[in-house]
Coordinates of C-alpha atoms in Angstrom, one line a residue:
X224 CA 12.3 68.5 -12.4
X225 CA 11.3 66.0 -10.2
X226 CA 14.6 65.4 -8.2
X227 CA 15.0 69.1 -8.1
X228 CA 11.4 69.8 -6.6
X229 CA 10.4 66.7 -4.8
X230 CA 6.6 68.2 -4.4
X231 CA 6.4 69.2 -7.8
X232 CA 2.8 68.4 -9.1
X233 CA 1.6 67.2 -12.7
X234 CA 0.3 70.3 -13.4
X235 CA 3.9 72.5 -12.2
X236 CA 5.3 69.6 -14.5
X237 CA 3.0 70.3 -17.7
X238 CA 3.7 74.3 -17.5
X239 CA 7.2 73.6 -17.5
X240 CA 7.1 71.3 -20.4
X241 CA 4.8 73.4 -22.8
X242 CA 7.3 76.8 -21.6
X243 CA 10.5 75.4 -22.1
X244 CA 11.4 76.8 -25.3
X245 CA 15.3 74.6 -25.6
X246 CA 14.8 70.5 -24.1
X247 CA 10.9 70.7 -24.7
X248 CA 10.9 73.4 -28.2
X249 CA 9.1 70.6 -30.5
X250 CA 6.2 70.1 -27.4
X251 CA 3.2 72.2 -27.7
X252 CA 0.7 70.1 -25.7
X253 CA 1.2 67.2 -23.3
X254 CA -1.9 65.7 -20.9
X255 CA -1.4 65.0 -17.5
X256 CA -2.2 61.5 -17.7
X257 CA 0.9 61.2 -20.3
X258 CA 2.9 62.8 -17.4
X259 CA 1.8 60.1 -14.8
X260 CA 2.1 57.4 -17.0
X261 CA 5.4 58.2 -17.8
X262 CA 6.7 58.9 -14.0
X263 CA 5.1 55.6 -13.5
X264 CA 7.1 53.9 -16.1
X265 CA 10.1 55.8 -14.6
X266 CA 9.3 54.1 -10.7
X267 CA 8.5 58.2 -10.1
X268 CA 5.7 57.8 -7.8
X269 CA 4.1 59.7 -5.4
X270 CA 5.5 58.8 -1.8
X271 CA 5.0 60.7 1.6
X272 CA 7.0 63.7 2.2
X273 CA 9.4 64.1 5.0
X274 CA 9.8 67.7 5.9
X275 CA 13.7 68.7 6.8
X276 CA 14.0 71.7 8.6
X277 CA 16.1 74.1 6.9
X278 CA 18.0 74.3 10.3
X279 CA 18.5 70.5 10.6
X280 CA 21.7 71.1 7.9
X281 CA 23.3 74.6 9.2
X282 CA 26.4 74.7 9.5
X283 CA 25.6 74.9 13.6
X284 CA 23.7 72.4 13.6
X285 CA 26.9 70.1 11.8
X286 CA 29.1 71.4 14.1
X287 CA 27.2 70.3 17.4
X288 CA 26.4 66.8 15.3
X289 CA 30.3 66.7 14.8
X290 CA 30.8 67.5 18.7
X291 CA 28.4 65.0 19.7
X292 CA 29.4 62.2 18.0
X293 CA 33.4 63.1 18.9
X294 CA 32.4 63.1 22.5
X295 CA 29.9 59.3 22.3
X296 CA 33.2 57.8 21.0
X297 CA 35.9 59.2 23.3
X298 CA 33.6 57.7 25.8
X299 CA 33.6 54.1 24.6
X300 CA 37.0 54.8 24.4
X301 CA 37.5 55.1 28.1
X302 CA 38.4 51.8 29.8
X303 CA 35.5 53.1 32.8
X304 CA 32.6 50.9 32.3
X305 CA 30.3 53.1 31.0
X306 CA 26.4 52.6 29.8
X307 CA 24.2 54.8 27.7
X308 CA 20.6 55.4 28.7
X309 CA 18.4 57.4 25.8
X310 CA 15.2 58.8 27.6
X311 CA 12.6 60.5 25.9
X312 CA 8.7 61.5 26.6
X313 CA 5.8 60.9 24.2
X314 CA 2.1 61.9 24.2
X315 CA -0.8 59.3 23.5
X316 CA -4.3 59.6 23.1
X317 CA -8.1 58.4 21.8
X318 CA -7.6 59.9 18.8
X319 CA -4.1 58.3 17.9
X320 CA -4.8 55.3 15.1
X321 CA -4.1 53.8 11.8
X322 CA -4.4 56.4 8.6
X323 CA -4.8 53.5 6.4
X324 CA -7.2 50.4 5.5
X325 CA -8.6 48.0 2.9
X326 CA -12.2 47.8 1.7
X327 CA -13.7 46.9 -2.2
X328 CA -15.7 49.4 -4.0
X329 CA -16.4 51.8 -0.5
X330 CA -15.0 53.6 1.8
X331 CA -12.7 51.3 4.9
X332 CA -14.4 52.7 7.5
X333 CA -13.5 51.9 11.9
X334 CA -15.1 52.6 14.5
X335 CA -13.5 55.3 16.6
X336 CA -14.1 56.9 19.9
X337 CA -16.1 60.3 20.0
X338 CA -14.4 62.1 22.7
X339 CA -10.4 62.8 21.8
X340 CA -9.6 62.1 25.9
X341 CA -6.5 63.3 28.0
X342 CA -3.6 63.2 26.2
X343 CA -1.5 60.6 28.5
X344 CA 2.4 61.1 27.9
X345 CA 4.6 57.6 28.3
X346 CA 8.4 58.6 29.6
X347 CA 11.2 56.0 28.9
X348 CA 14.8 55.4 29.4
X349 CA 16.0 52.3 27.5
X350 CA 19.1 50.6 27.0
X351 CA 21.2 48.0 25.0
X352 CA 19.6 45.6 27.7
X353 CA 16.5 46.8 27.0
X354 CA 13.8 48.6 29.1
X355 CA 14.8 49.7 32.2
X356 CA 11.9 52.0 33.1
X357 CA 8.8 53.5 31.6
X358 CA 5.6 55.9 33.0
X359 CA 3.1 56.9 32.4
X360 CA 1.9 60.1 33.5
X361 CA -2.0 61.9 32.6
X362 CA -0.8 65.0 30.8
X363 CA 2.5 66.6 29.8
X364 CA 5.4 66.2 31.5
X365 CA 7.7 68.6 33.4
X366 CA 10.6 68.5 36.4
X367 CA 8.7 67.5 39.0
X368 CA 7.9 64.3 37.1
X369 CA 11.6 64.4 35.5
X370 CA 12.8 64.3 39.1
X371 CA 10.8 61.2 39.9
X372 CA 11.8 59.0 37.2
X373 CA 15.3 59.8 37.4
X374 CA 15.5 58.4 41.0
X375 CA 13.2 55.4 40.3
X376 CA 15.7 55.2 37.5
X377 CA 18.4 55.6 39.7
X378 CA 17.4 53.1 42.1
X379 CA 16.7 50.2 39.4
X380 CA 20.1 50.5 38.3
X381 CA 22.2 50.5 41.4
X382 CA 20.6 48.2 43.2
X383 CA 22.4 45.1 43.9
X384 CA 25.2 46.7 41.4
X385 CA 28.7 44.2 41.6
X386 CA 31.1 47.0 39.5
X387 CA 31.1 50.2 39.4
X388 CA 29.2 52.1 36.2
X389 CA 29.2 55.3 35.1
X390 CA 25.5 56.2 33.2
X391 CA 25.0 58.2 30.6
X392 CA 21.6 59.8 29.8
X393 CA 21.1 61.3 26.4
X394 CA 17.9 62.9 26.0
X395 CA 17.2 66.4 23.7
X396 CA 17.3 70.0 24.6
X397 CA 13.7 70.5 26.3
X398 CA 13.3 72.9 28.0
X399 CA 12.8 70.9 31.5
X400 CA 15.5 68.7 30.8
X401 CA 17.8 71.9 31.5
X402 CA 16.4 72.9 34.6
X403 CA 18.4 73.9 37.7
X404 CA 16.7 71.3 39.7
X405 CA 17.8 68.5 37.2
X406 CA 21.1 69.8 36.7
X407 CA 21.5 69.6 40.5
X408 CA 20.1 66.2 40.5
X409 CA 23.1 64.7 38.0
X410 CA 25.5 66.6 40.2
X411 CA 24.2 64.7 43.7
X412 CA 24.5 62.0 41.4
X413 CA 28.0 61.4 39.8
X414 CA 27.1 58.2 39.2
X415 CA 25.0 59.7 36.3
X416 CA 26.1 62.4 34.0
X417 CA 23.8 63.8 30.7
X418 CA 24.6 64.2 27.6
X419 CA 22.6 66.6 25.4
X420 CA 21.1 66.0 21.8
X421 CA 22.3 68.3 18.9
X422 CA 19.2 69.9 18.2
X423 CA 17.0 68.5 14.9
X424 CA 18.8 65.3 15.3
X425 CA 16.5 63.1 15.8
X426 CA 17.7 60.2 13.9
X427 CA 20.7 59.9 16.2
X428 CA 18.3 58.7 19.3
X429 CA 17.1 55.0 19.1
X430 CA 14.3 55.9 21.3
X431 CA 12.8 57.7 18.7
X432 CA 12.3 54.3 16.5
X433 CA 11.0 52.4 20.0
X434 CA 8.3 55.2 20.4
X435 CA 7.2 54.7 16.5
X436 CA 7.4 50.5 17.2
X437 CA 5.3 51.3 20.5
X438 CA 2.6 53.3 19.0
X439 CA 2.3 50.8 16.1
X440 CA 1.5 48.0 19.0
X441 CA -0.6 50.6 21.1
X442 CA -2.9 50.8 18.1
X443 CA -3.2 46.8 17.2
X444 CA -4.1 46.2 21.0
X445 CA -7.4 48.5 20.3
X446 CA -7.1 50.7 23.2
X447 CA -10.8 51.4 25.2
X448 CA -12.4 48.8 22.7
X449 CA -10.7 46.4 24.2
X450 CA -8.4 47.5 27.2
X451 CA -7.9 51.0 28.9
X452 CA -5.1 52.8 26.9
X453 CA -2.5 52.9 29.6
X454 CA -2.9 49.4 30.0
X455 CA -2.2 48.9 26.6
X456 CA 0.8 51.4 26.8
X457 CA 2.2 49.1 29.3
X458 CA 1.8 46.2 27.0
X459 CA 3.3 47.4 24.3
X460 CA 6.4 48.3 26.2
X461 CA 6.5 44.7 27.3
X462 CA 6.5 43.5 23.9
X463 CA 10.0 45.6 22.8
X464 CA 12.5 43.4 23.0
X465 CA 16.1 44.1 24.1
X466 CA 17.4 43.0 20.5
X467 CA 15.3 45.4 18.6
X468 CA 16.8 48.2 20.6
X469 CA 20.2 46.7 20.0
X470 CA 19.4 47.6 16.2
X471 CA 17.8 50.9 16.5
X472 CA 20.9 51.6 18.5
X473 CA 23.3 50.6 15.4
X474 CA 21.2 52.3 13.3
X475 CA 21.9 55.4 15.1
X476 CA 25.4 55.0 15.4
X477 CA 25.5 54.2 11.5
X478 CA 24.9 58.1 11.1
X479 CA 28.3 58.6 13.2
X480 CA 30.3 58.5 9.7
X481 CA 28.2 61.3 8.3
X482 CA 28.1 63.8 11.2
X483 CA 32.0 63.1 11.1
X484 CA 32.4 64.4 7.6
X485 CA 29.6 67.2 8.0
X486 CA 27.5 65.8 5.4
X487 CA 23.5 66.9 5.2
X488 CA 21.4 64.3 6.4
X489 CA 18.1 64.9 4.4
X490 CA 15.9 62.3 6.8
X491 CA 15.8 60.4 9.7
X492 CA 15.6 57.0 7.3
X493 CA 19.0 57.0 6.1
X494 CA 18.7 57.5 2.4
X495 CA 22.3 56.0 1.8
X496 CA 21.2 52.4 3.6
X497 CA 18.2 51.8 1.3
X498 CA 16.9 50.4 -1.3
X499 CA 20.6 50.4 -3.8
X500 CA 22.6 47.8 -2.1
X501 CA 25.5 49.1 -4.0
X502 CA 25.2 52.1 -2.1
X503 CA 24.7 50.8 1.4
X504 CA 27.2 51.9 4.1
X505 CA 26.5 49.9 6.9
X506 CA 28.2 47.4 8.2
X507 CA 27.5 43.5 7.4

């Protein structure tokens, strides 16, 4: 019951048990603290859920997953030296901190600020060498600020440049990321070129795990308690390392197999990688 309905509650459990006239005929009456103890005893405990999209495993969505990963590879293929940029924008505030805490015999209680603030969005555009460029920018986002990073961008990495490289940004399907203006800008630019995300794929974009690592080290830095929040936006960037992207980037890539062979991908932690070690599929 429980691998069939991950949400399933004690209670759903109990009904089942005491109305299923063929396994359960000879049980008239469990409790519920039988049922937890015995999920316990089975290592069935209660975990956070991660909610798929029913759209995330179409039949479209595979397809474009499929397309994707085809066209990443037939450009590392390509003898032109080629480098991929993955860009991305994410929203910070005030109100942004940890969920969780210790304490013995009351509540864990922390002081928090009582006005939620701006929300402040930090753009990025990282590499396998790390972090090229990051801003941040009081409230959302759109392609006047796009425009702006992509030729600070664009004048960080030619600068000084001995060989000629072709960049690649990949970045998702918003809806500024499609504009005329930028599409113009990557063709007075053929030194850059996009490449678009399949949509509810999050889990093939390493930025996505360097904007989880970021706001973990936003939070320990104790933004306005101790320093303005952008400041400690900018910090935390600093502190990303170029080999910790290496790996988010591999563990993209380590979905490649899977979008190959049109399989569902139920998260955006691969199940198949952990915890069974005899069912890992990455590479040693």
């Amino acid at each position: 019951m429980v691998l069939a309905n991950n949400a399933i509650t004690l209670r759903e459990i109990q009904v089942n048990i005491i109305g299923d006239d063929g396994i359960f005929s000879n049980v008239h009456q469990v409790s519920l603290s039988t049922l937890a103890r015995i999920l316990k005893k089975n290592q069935l405990q209660m975990k956070q859920l991660y909610r798929v999209p029913f759209e995330r495993n179409s039949e479209r969505v595979k397809q474009l997953q499929h397309a994707y990963v085809e066209r990443v590879l037939q450009m590392d293929a390509e003898e032109i030296p080629h480098e991929f940029i993955y860009m991305d924008e994410a929203g910070f505030n005030l109100s942004k901190s940890r969920r969780r805490g210790r304490n013995i015999g009351h509540r864990a209680i922390i002081n928090v600020p009582g006005q939620r603030g701006g929300n402040i969005t930090l753009c990025a555009a990282i590499t396998q060498n790390g972090v090229h460029l990051r801003h941040a920018n009081m409230g959302p986002y759109n392609t006047a600020h796009i425009l702006t990073f992509l030729d600070q961008l664009h004048n960080i990495l030619t600068v000084n440049q001995i060989q000629q490289m072709q960049y690649i940004v990949i970045w998702d399907n918003v809806s500024f990321h499609r504009s005329a203006q930028v599409h113009n800008w990557f063709q007075q630019n053929p030194q850059f070129s996009v490449l678009y995300l399949p949509p509810y794929s999050p889990f093939l974009n390493p930025i996505e795990e360097f904007f989880s690592t970021c706001r973990w080290k936003v939070y320990d830095l104790q933004p306005q308690a101790q320093v303005p929040l952008t400041e400690a936006m900018e910090e935390a960037c600093d502190q990303i390392d170029a080999i910790a992207i290496q790996g988010w980037i591999r563990h993209a890539r380590r979905f490649f197999p899977r979008c190959l062979a049109n399989e569902d991908i139920a998260c955006d932690v691969d199940e198949i990688l952990w915890p069974d070690p005899a069912r890992r599929r990455d590479n040693p």
